[in-house]
Amino acid sequence: MLKEERQQLILEKLGTDKKVTLVDLGQLLNVSYDSVRRDVIELEDKGLLKKVHGGAIAHSYLSMKPSKGLGIVNTEFVTIAKKALKLLENNKIIIMDGGTTNFYIAEQIPKNLELTIVTNNPHLATALAEHPKIEIILLGGSFYKRYQITIGSKTIQDLEHIQADLYFMGINSISIENGLAIRHYEESILKQKMMNVSRKTVTCVLEEKINRKENYSVCNFTDLDYLITSLNASDELLSGFKNKGVEIL
Amino acid sequence: MLKEERQQLILEKLGTDKKVTLVDLGQLLNVSYDSVRRDVIELEDKGLLKKVHGGAIAHSYLSMKPSKGLGIVNTEFVTIAKKALKLLENNKIIIMDGGTTNFYIAEQIPKNLELTIVTNNPHLATALAEHPKIEIILLGGSFYKRYQITIGSKTIQDLEHIQADLYFMGINSISIENGLAIRHYEESILKQKMMNVSRKTVTCVLEEKINRKENYSVCNFTDLDYLITSLNASDELLSGFKNKGVEIL
DNA sequence: CATTATTTTGCAGATATTTGCAAAATAAAT
DNA sequence: ATTTATTTTGCAAATATCTGCAAAATAATG
């Protein structure tokens, strides 16, 4: 059995059971104790699980259904989140909106980093509460049940006096011609405001979002400062995005 | 069983029962007395619970984590919540703060009632999102991790332009002489503001809160409009509260 | 295809962690 | 004040981890 195959099985088991012991894994996979341990260490380095004495426990997002593929644990998010961490520095003020990737990023922020995080996503606020050094500002406003975020003029007003260093923007579609766009009108306005009060803006783009079409435009592609993706730099989907003044990570 | 797994179970039990003894835990988890004690010590170091002689008690915010439904149903809460429902009418604007009882009330609100609920408690907002007809306003501000609510001058400012009909106030202690009081300074100020912008104020008082002492006073007993309790009207704990212009339910 | 480099695997000894036990110290209860 | 329950401490056994190393498997090369 290949190493990758084994590690995939570990993740799957972890997704259903939430925890595994190394002894169990060793028997299940028919390899030595040491091999599974090394596997688990590798997986931990990738941020896909948490290793503990005698076993491993799942990161909350492992239970999330993979967007495509069958039974394959989706690690695209985690790869992206890892890259996003490189943009974080001590004492910066970061805006994170209701984008899904922001959860993955939040979970991976090193415990020694001091940050202020401004968000309109209550779930993100509670997730970040586990972190010892992060100060959290929650934006008020109308609570939009469907996306579970605050929204509307009050939210925008709350941003008025904020000057952030970086904004992690969630997006539904991205293309050169149409720029960045999402599905909901009020939210598109809010994202524009968030861009305005941030020195730099970064967006994390999953493969599936590229060249899709959505209704409400937020900004042009070149308004971005960074683009984070798990795609290889040589990938042709990215070809149009290069050399436009946006740093691609 | 992994150590982390055990500790997770301890926290879960604590979330529902509010208190545990080490003896119980030892039996429940099938480990020695000493192990659970060491677990509890570790959890205390992480600030997740408070260790006491012979056991441990939950931090108040543990109960806020909407683990699964509301866990074990505490009948006292439910009795109180039922009574609280009588104060609700169509199209009213209600403020609910971070009080625990507000969760129970929220869960019981009839599906046909149209309300606007203003809260500084994100967990309450997400719980209310299940309700088809309630409009939710979430107050912004600094997110206070320990109690999982927003707090501070921004939160107070968000209340400035709100005129509510009713305020469900959570409280830690109540007595005739010292009035209503809680443990946290900023929160006491916030509750005062919430009272100010509401036409009427109601508080739900569990037996244990009566004649306790807490640090920060919020208001006098007579500033209340309604008092909801599960105690029998003839109970002597209530004797001092009667005929003071506060309607006791 | 054979050969060489690279990676992966399992093993053994040295360290470190966890666990349960028992005696001594402390706190709570009667 | 005496008894009882709980905590603390030190200790030893069991278990898990880490390290370096050599055999096996895999990939790369000519």
Coordinates of C-alpha atoms (C1' of nucleotides) in Angstrom, one line a residue:
Chain A
M1 CA 0.0 0.0 0.0
L2 CA 1.3 3.4 -0.9
K3 CA 2.0 6.0 1.7
E4 CA -0.5 8.5 0.2
E5 CA -3.1 5.9 0.2
R6 CA -2.5 5.2 3.9
Q7 CA -2.6 8.8 4.8
Q8 CA -5.8 9.2 2.9
L9 CA -7.3 6.4 4.9
I10 CA -6.1 7.9 8.1
L11 CA -7.9 11.1 7.3
E12 CA -11.1 9.3 6.3
K13 CA -11.1 7.3 9.5
L14 CA -10.5 10.5 11.4
G15 CA -13.3 12.2 9.6
T16 CA -15.8 9.6 10.8
D17 CA -14.4 8.7 14.2
K18 CA -12.9 12.1 15.2
K19 CA -10.0 10.3 16.9
V20 CA -7.7 7.4 16.3
T21 CA -5.0 5.6 18.2
L22 CA -1.8 4.7 16.5
V23 CA -2.2 1.1 17.6
D24 CA -5.5 0.8 15.8
L25 CA -4.1 2.4 12.7
G26 CA -1.1 0.1 12.7
Q27 CA -3.3 -2.9 12.7
L28 CA -5.8 -1.5 10.3
L29 CA -3.2 -0.6 7.7
N30 CA -0.8 -3.4 8.3
V31 CA 2.3 -1.4 8.8
S32 CA 4.5 -0.8 11.7
Y33 CA 3.7 1.5 14.5
D34 CA 6.5 3.8 13.4
S35 CA 5.2 4.2 10.0
V36 CA 1.8 5.3 11.0
R37 CA 3.4 7.7 13.5
R38 CA 5.4 9.2 10.7
D39 CA 2.3 9.5 8.6
V40 CA 0.5 11.2 11.4
I41 CA 3.4 13.6 11.8
E42 CA 3.4 14.5 8.2
L43 CA -0.3 15.1 8.2
E44 CA 0.0 17.3 11.2
D45 CA 2.6 19.3 9.4
K46 CA 0.1 19.9 6.6
G47 CA -2.3 21.0 9.2
L48 CA -4.8 18.2 8.6
L49 CA -5.0 16.8 12.1
K50 CA -3.8 17.2 15.6
K51 CA -1.4 14.7 17.0
V52 CA -1.7 13.7 20.6
H53 CA 0.0 11.2 22.8
G54 CA -1.0 7.8 21.5
G55 CA -3.0 8.9 18.6
A56 CA -4.5 11.8 16.7
I57 CA -7.7 13.9 16.8
A58 CA -9.5 15.4 13.8
H59 CA -9.6 19.0 13.0
S60 CA -13.2 20.2 12.9
Y61 CA -13.2 20.7 9.2
L62 CA -12.3 17.1 8.4
S63 CA -15.9 16.2 8.8
M64 CA -16.9 18.7 6.1
K65 CA -18.0 17.0 3.0
P66 CA -15.5 17.2 0.1
S67 CA -16.9 19.4 -2.6
K68 CA -16.1 16.9 -5.2
G69 CA -14.6 13.6 -5.6
L70 CA -15.9 10.6 -3.7
G71 CA -14.8 10.0 -0.1
I72 CA -11.6 11.9 -0.8
V73 CA -10.8 14.3 2.0
N74 CA -10.5 17.7 0.6
T75 CA -7.2 19.2 1.5
E76 CA -7.3 22.1 -0.9
F77 CA -8.6 24.5 1.8
V78 CA -5.8 23.6 4.2
T79 CA -3.1 24.1 1.6
I80 CA -4.5 27.5 0.9
A81 CA -4.8 28.4 4.6
K82 CA -1.2 27.5 5.2
K83 CA -0.1 29.9 2.5
A84 CA -2.4 32.6 3.9
L85 CA -0.6 32.4 7.2
K86 CA 2.5 33.9 5.7
L87 CA 0.7 37.2 5.3
L88 CA 0.1 37.5 9.0
E89 CA 2.4 39.6 11.2
N90 CA 2.3 40.5 14.8
N91 CA 0.0 43.4 15.8
K92 CA -1.7 43.8 12.5
I93 CA -5.4 44.4 12.1
I94 CA -7.1 41.9 9.9
I95 CA -10.6 41.9 8.4
M96 CA -12.1 38.5 7.7
D97 CA -15.5 38.2 6.2
G98 CA -17.9 35.3 5.9
G99 CA -15.7 33.4 3.4
T100 CA -15.3 29.7 4.1
T101 CA -11.6 29.6 3.8
N102 CA -11.3 32.1 6.7
F103 CA -12.3 29.3 9.0
Y104 CA -9.4 27.2 7.9
I105 CA -7.1 30.1 8.2
A106 CA -8.4 31.0 11.7
E107 CA -7.8 27.5 12.9
Q108 CA -4.2 27.5 11.8
I109 CA -3.1 30.8 13.2
P110 CA 0.0 30.2 15.5
K111 CA -0.8 30.6 19.1
N112 CA 2.0 33.1 19.7
L113 CA 0.7 35.6 17.1
E114 CA -0.9 38.8 18.4
L115 CA -3.6 40.1 16.1
T116 CA -6.8 42.0 16.0
I117 CA -9.4 40.4 13.8
V118 CA -12.5 42.2 12.7
T119 CA -15.3 40.1 11.3
N120 CA -18.9 40.1 10.5
N121 CA -19.1 36.4 11.0
P122 CA -20.1 35.3 14.6
H123 CA -19.0 31.7 14.0
L124 CA -15.6 32.9 13.2
A125 CA -15.6 35.0 16.3
T126 CA -16.4 32.1 18.5
A127 CA -13.8 29.9 16.7
L128 CA -11.2 32.5 17.2
A129 CA -12.1 32.8 20.9
E130 CA -10.0 29.7 21.5
H131 CA -6.9 31.7 20.5
P132 CA -5.2 33.2 23.5
K133 CA -3.8 36.4 21.9
I134 CA -6.3 37.5 19.3
E135 CA -8.5 40.4 20.0
I136 CA -11.8 40.1 18.2
I137 CA -14.1 42.8 17.0
L138 CA -17.5 41.7 15.9
L139 CA -19.3 43.9 13.4
G140 CA -22.9 44.6 14.3
G141 CA -26.0 44.9 12.0
S142 CA -28.8 42.8 10.7
F143 CA -28.1 39.1 11.0
Y144 CA -28.5 37.5 7.7
K145 CA -29.7 34.0 8.6
R146 CA -28.8 32.3 5.4
Y147 CA -25.2 33.1 5.4
Q148 CA -25.0 33.6 9.2
I149 CA -23.3 36.9 9.0
T150 CA -24.1 40.5 9.8
I151 CA -24.9 42.7 7.0
G152 CA -26.5 46.1 6.0
S153 CA -25.8 49.7 6.6
K154 CA -25.1 49.3 10.3
T155 CA -22.3 46.8 9.5
I156 CA -20.9 49.3 7.0
Q157 CA -21.1 52.1 9.5
D158 CA -19.2 49.9 12.1
L159 CA -16.3 49.8 9.6
E160 CA -16.2 53.5 9.2
H161 CA -13.6 54.2 11.8
I162 CA -11.5 51.1 11.2
Q163 CA -8.2 51.1 9.4
A164 CA -7.1 47.5 8.7
D165 CA -3.9 46.2 7.4
L166 CA -5.2 43.3 5.5
Y167 CA -8.6 42.0 4.3
F168 CA -9.2 38.3 3.6
M169 CA -12.1 38.5 1.2
G170 CA -14.3 35.5 0.4
I171 CA -15.5 35.3 -3.2
N172 CA -17.8 33.2 -5.3
S173 CA -16.2 33.8 -8.7
I174 CA -13.2 35.3 -10.2
S175 CA -12.2 36.0 -13.8
I176 CA -10.1 38.6 -15.6
E177 CA -12.9 40.1 -17.6
N178 CA -15.6 40.2 -14.9
G179 CA -13.3 40.6 -11.9
L180 CA -14.5 39.3 -8.5
A181 CA -18.2 38.7 -7.9
I182 CA -20.6 37.2 -5.5
R183 CA -24.3 36.2 -5.2
H184 CA -25.7 38.6 -2.8
Y185 CA -26.2 42.3 -3.4
E186 CA -25.9 43.7 0.1
E187 CA -22.8 41.6 0.7
S188 CA -21.1 42.9 -2.4
I189 CA -21.5 46.4 -1.1
L190 CA -20.1 45.4 2.3
K191 CA -17.1 43.8 0.7
Q192 CA -16.4 46.9 -1.2
K193 CA -16.4 48.8 2.1
M194 CA -14.1 46.3 3.7
M195 CA -11.7 46.8 0.8
N196 CA -11.8 50.5 1.2
V197 CA -10.8 50.4 4.9
S198 CA -8.0 48.0 4.4
R199 CA -4.5 48.7 3.1
K200 CA -4.3 45.5 1.2
T201 CA -6.8 42.9 0.1
V202 CA -6.2 39.2 -0.4
T203 CA -8.5 36.5 -1.7
C204 CA -8.3 32.8 -1.6
V205 CA -9.5 31.1 -4.7
L206 CA -10.4 27.5 -5.0
E207 CA -10.1 25.9 -8.4
E208 CA -13.9 25.7 -8.8
K209 CA -14.3 29.5 -8.5
I210 CA -12.2 30.4 -11.5
N211 CA -14.0 31.8 -14.5
R212 CA -17.4 31.2 -13.0
K213 CA -20.2 33.7 -13.3
E214 CA -21.9 35.5 -10.4
N215 CA -24.3 38.3 -10.2
Y216 CA -22.8 41.1 -8.2
S217 CA -19.4 42.4 -9.0
V218 CA -17.2 43.5 -6.1
C219 CA -14.1 44.8 -7.8
N220 CA -11.7 44.2 -10.7
F221 CA -9.1 41.6 -10.6
T222 CA -6.3 44.2 -10.5
D223 CA -7.7 45.8 -7.3
L224 CA -6.4 42.8 -5.5
D225 CA -3.0 42.8 -3.8
Y226 CA -2.6 39.0 -3.3
L227 CA -4.2 36.0 -4.7
I228 CA -3.8 32.7 -2.9
T229 CA -4.5 29.4 -4.7
S230 CA -3.5 25.8 -4.4
L231 CA -3.0 25.6 -8.2
N232 CA 0.4 25.2 -9.5
A233 CA 1.8 28.4 -10.9
S234 CA 2.1 26.8 -14.3
D235 CA -1.5 25.8 -14.4
E236 CA -3.3 27.2 -17.4
L237 CA -6.3 28.3 -15.5
L238 CA -3.9 30.8 -13.9
S239 CA -2.3 31.9 -17.1
G240 CA -4.5 34.9 -17.5
F241 CA -4.0 36.1 -14.0
K242 CA -0.3 36.5 -14.2
N243 CA 1.6 39.7 -14.6
K244 CA -1.3 41.9 -13.7
G245 CA 0.2 43.4 -10.6
V246 CA -1.4 40.9 -8.3
E247 CA 1.0 38.7 -6.3
I248 CA 0.1 35.1 -6.7
L249 CA 0.9 32.8 -3.9
Chain B
M1 CA -9.0 6.0 25.4
L2 CA -6.9 9.0 24.6
K3 CA -6.3 11.6 27.2
E4 CA -7.8 14.4 25.0
E5 CA -10.8 12.3 24.5
R6 CA -11.3 12.0 28.2
Q7 CA -10.9 15.7 28.7
Q8 CA -13.4 16.4 26.0
L9 CA -15.9 14.2 27.7
I10 CA -15.3 15.9 31.0
L11 CA -16.0 19.3 29.4
E12 CA -19.2 17.9 27.8
K13 CA -20.5 16.5 31.0
L14 CA -19.6 19.8 32.7
G15 CA -21.5 21.7 30.0
T16 CA -24.7 19.9 30.8
D17 CA -24.4 19.2 34.5
K18 CA -22.5 22.4 35.5
K19 CA -20.6 20.4 38.1
V20 CA -18.9 17.1 38.4
T21 CA -17.2 15.1 41.2
L22 CA -13.9 13.4 40.6
V23 CA -15.4 10.1 41.8
D24 CA -18.1 10.2 39.3
L25 CA -15.7 11.0 36.5
G26 CA -13.4 8.2 37.5
Q27 CA -16.2 5.7 37.2
L28 CA -17.6 7.2 34.1
L29 CA -14.3 7.2 32.2
N30 CA -12.9 4.1 33.7
V31 CA -9.7 5.5 34.9
S32 CA -8.2 6.1 38.3
Y33 CA -9.1 8.9 40.5
D34 CA -5.7 10.4 40.0
S35 CA -5.9 10.5 36.3
V36 CA -9.1 12.5 36.3
R37 CA -7.7 14.8 38.8
R38 CA -4.7 15.4 36.6
D39 CA -7.1 16.0 33.7
V40 CA -9.1 18.5 35.6
I41 CA -5.9 20.3 36.6
E42 CA -4.8 20.5 33.0
L43 CA -8.2 21.8 31.9
E44 CA -8.1 24.4 34.6
D45 CA -4.7 25.5 33.4
K46 CA -6.3 26.1 30.0
G47 CA -9.0 28.1 31.7
L48 CA -11.7 25.7 30.6
L49 CA -13.2 25.0 34.0
K50 CA -12.8 25.8 37.7
K51 CA -11.5 23.1 40.0
V52 CA -13.0 22.8 43.4
H53 CA -12.5 20.5 46.3
G54 CA -13.6 17.1 45.2
G55 CA -14.7 18.0 41.7
A56 CA -15.0 20.8 39.2
I57 CA -17.6 23.4 38.1
A58 CA -18.2 24.8 34.7
H59 CA -17.3 28.3 33.6
S60 CA -20.4 30.1 32.7
Y61 CA -19.5 30.3 29.0
L62 CA -19.4 26.6 28.7
S63 CA -23.1 26.5 28.9
M64 CA -23.3 29.0 26.1
K65 CA -21.8 26.7 23.6
P66 CA -24.8 25.3 21.9
S67 CA -23.4 21.8 21.9
K68 CA -26.5 19.8 20.9
G69 CA -29.8 21.4 21.5
L70 CA -29.4 22.5 25.0
G71 CA -28.2 19.2 26.4
I72 CA -29.9 17.9 29.5
V73 CA -33.1 19.9 30.0
N74 CA -33.1 21.8 33.2
T75 CA -36.7 22.0 34.2
E76 CA -36.3 25.2 36.2
F77 CA -35.1 27.0 33.1
V78 CA -38.0 25.6 31.0
T79 CA -40.6 26.6 33.5
I80 CA -39.2 30.1 33.6
A81 CA -39.0 30.3 29.8
K82 CA -42.6 29.3 29.4
K83 CA -43.7 32.1 31.6
A84 CA -41.5 34.6 29.7
L85 CA -43.3 33.8 26.5
K86 CA -46.4 35.4 27.9
L87 CA -44.7 38.8 27.6
L88 CA -44.1 38.5 23.9
E89 CA -46.4 40.1 21.4
N90 CA -46.4 40.4 17.6
N91 CA -44.1 43.0 16.1
K92 CA -42.4 44.0 19.3
I93 CA -38.7 44.8 19.5
I94 CA -37.0 42.8 22.2
I95 CA -33.5 43.0 23.6
M96 CA -32.0 39.8 24.9
D97 CA -28.5 39.9 26.5
G98 CA -26.1 37.1 27.3
G99 CA -28.2 35.6 30.0
T100 CA -28.5 31.8 29.9
T101 CA -32.2 31.8 30.3
N102 CA -32.5 33.7 27.1
F103 CA -31.5 30.5 25.2
Y104 CA -34.4 28.6 26.6
I105 CA -36.8 31.4 25.9
A106 CA -35.5 31.7 22.3
E107 CA -36.0 28.0 21.8
Q108 CA -39.6 28.2 22.9
I109 CA -40.8 31.2 20.9
P110 CA -43.8 30.1 18.8
K111 CA -43.1 29.9 15.1
N112 CA -45.9 32.3 14.1
L113 CA -44.7 35.2 16.2
E114 CA -43.1 38.1 14.4
L115 CA -40.5 39.8 16.4
T116 CA -37.3 41.8 16.2
I117 CA -34.7 40.6 18.6
V118 CA -31.7 42.7 19.4
T119 CA -28.8 40.8 21.1
N120 CA -25.1 41.1 21.9
N121 CA -24.9 37.3 22.0
P122 CA -23.9 35.7 18.7
H123 CA -24.9 32.2 19.9
L124 CA -28.3 33.5 20.5
A125 CA -28.4 35.0 17.1
T126 CA -27.5 31.7 15.4
A127 CA -30.0 29.9 17.6
L128 CA -32.8 32.3 16.6
A129 CA -31.9 32.0 13.0
E130 CA -33.9 28.8 13.0
H131 CA -37.0 30.8 13.5
P132 CA -38.8 31.8 10.3
K133 CA -40.2 35.1 11.4
I134 CA -37.7 36.7 13.7
E135 CA -35.6 39.5 12.5
I136 CA -32.3 39.5 14.3
I137 CA -30.0 42.5 15.1
L138 CA -26.6 41.7 16.4
L139 CA -24.8 44.3 18.3
G140 CA -21.2 44.9 17.4
G141 CA -18.2 45.6 19.5
S142 CA -15.3 43.8 21.3
F143 CA -16.0 40.1 21.5
Y144 CA -15.5 39.1 25.1
K145 CA -14.2 35.6 24.8
R146 CA -15.1 34.4 28.3
Y147 CA -18.8 35.2 28.2
Q148 CA -19.0 35.0 24.4
I149 CA -20.7 38.3 24.0
T150 CA -19.9 41.6 22.5
I151 CA -19.2 44.4 24.9
G152 CA -17.7 47.8 25.2
S153 CA -18.4 51.3 24.0
K154 CA -19.1 50.2 20.5
T155 CA -21.9 47.9 21.7
I156 CA -23.4 50.7 23.7
Q157 CA -23.2 53.0 20.7
D158 CA -25.0 50.5 18.6
L159 CA -27.9 50.7 21.1
E160 CA -28.1 54.5 20.8
H161 CA -30.7 54.6 18.1
I162 CA -32.8 51.6 19.2
Q163 CA -36.1 51.9 21.0
A164 CA -37.1 48.5 22.3
D165 CA -40.3 47.4 23.9
L166 CA -38.9 44.8 26.3
Y167 CA -35.5 43.8 27.6
F168 CA -34.8 40.3 29.0
M169 CA -31.9 41.0 31.4
G170 CA -29.7 38.2 32.7
I171 CA -28.4 38.7 36.2
N172 CA -26.1 37.0 38.7
S173 CA -27.6 38.2 41.9
I174 CA -30.7 39.9 43.1
S175 CA -31.7 41.2 46.5
I176 CA -33.9 44.0 47.9
E177 CA -31.1 45.9 49.5
N178 CA -28.4 45.6 46.8
G179 CA -30.7 45.3 43.8
L180 CA -29.4 43.5 40.7
A181 CA -25.8 42.9 40.2
I182 CA -23.3 41.0 38.1
R183 CA -19.7 40.0 38.0
H184 CA -18.3 42.1 35.2
Y185 CA -17.9 45.8 35.1
E186 CA -18.3 46.6 31.4
E187 CA -21.2 44.3 31.2
S188 CA -23.0 46.1 34.0
I189 CA -22.7 49.4 32.1
L190 CA -24.0 47.7 29.0
K191 CA -27.0 46.3 30.8
Q192 CA -27.8 49.8 32.2
K193 CA -27.8 51.1 28.6
M194 CA -30.1 48.3 27.5
M195 CA -32.5 49.2 30.2
N196 CA -32.4 52.8 29.1
V197 CA -33.4 52.1 25.6
S198 CA -36.2 49.7 26.5
R199 CA -39.7 50.6 27.7
K200 CA -39.8 47.7 30.1
T201 CA -37.3 45.4 31.7
V202 CA -37.8 41.8 32.9
T203 CA -35.4 39.5 34.5
C204 CA -35.5 35.8 35.1
V205 CA -34.3 34.7 38.4
L206 CA -33.3 31.2 39.4
E207 CA -33.5 30.2 43.0
E208 CA -29.7 30.2 43.5
K209 CA -29.4 33.9 42.5
I210 CA -31.6 35.3 45.2
N211 CA -29.8 37.2 48.0
R212 CA -26.4 36.4 46.6
K213 CA -23.6 39.0 46.4
E214 CA -21.9 40.2 43.3
N215 CA -19.6 43.1 42.5
Y216 CA -21.2 45.4 40.1
S217 CA -24.6 46.8 40.6
V218 CA -26.9 47.3 37.6
C219 CA -30.0 48.8 39.1
N220 CA -32.4 48.8 42.0
F221 CA -34.9 46.1 42.4
T222 CA -37.8 48.6 41.8
D223 CA -36.4 49.6 38.5
L224 CA -37.6 46.3 37.2
D225 CA -41.0 45.9 35.5
Y226 CA -41.4 42.1 35.7
L227 CA -39.7 39.4 37.7
I228 CA -40.0 35.8 36.4
T229 CA -39.2 33.0 38.8
S230 CA -40.0 29.3 39.2
L231 CA -40.5 29.7 42.9
N232 CA -43.9 29.4 44.4
A233 CA -45.5 32.8 45.2
S234 CA -45.7 31.9 48.8
D235 CA -42.0 31.0 49.1
E236 CA -40.3 33.0 51.8
L237 CA -37.3 33.8 49.6
L238 CA -39.8 35.9 47.6
S239 CA -41.4 37.5 50.6
G240 CA -39.3 40.7 50.5
F241 CA -39.9 41.1 46.8
K242 CA -43.6 41.5 46.9
N243 CA -45.6 44.7 46.7
K244 CA -42.7 46.8 45.5
G245 CA -44.3 47.7 42.2
V246 CA -42.7 44.8 40.3
E247 CA -45.0 42.3 38.8
I248 CA -43.9 38.8 39.8
L249 CA -44.7 36.0 37.4
Chain C
dC1 C1' 17.7 -3.9 -18.4
dA2 C1' 20.9 -3.1 -15.0
dT3 C1' 22.6 0.4 -11.9
dT4 C1' 22.5 4.1 -8.9
dA5 C1' 20.2 7.4 -6.1
dT6 C1' 16.3 8.4 -3.2
dT7 C1' 12.7 7.4 -0.4
dT8 C1' 10.3 4.5 2.7
dT9 C1' 10.1 1.1 6.2
dG10 C1' 10.9 -1.5 10.4
dC11 C1' 13.8 -2.1 14.4
dA12 C1' 16.4 -1.2 18.7
dG13 C1' 18.1 1.5 22.3
dA14 C1' 17.6 5.9 24.8
dT15 C1' 14.1 9.4 26.5
dA16 C1' 9.9 11.0 27.8
dT17 C1' 5.0 10.7 29.1
dT18 C1' 1.2 8.7 31.2
dT19 C1' -0.9 6.0 34.6
dG20 C1' -2.1 4.0 39.0
dC21 C1' -0.7 3.3 43.7
dA22 C1' 0.5 4.3 48.5
dA23 C1' 2.1 7.3 52.2
dA24 C1' 2.0 11.9 54.0
dA25 C1' -0.1 16.4 54.2
dT26 C1' -4.0 19.1 54.0
dA27 C1' -8.9 20.4 54.0
dA28 C1' -13.7 19.6 55.2
dA29 C1' -17.2 17.7 58.1
dT30 C1' -19.3 16.0 62.3
Chain D
dA1 C1' -11.1 17.6 68.3
dT2 C1' -11.6 13.7 65.9
dT3 C1' -12.9 11.5 61.9
dT4 C1' -13.4 11.4 57.1
dA5 C1' -12.5 12.8 52.5
dT6 C1' -9.5 15.0 49.3
dT7 C1' -5.1 16.6 47.7
dT8 C1' -0.2 16.3 47.2
dT9 C1' 4.0 13.9 46.4
dG10 C1' 7.1 10.5 45.1
dC11 C1' 7.6 6.3 42.7
dA12 C1' 7.5 2.3 39.6
dA13 C1' 5.3 0.0 35.6
dA14 C1' 3.4 0.5 31.3
dT15 C1' 3.2 2.9 27.1
dA16 C1' 4.6 6.2 23.7
dT17 C1' 8.1 9.0 21.4
dC18 C1' 12.5 10.0 19.4
dT19 C1' 16.9 9.0 17.2
dG20 C1' 19.9 6.8 14.2
dC21 C1' 20.6 3.0 11.2
dA22 C1' 20.2 -0.7 7.9
dA23 C1' 17.2 -3.4 4.9
dA24 C1' 13.6 -3.0 1.5
dA25 C1' 11.0 -0.7 -1.9
dT26 C1' 10.6 2.8 -5.3
dA27 C1' 12.1 6.1 -8.6
dA28 C1' 15.6 7.9 -11.7
dT29 C1' 19.3 7.3 -14.9
dG30 C1' 22.3 5.7 -18.4

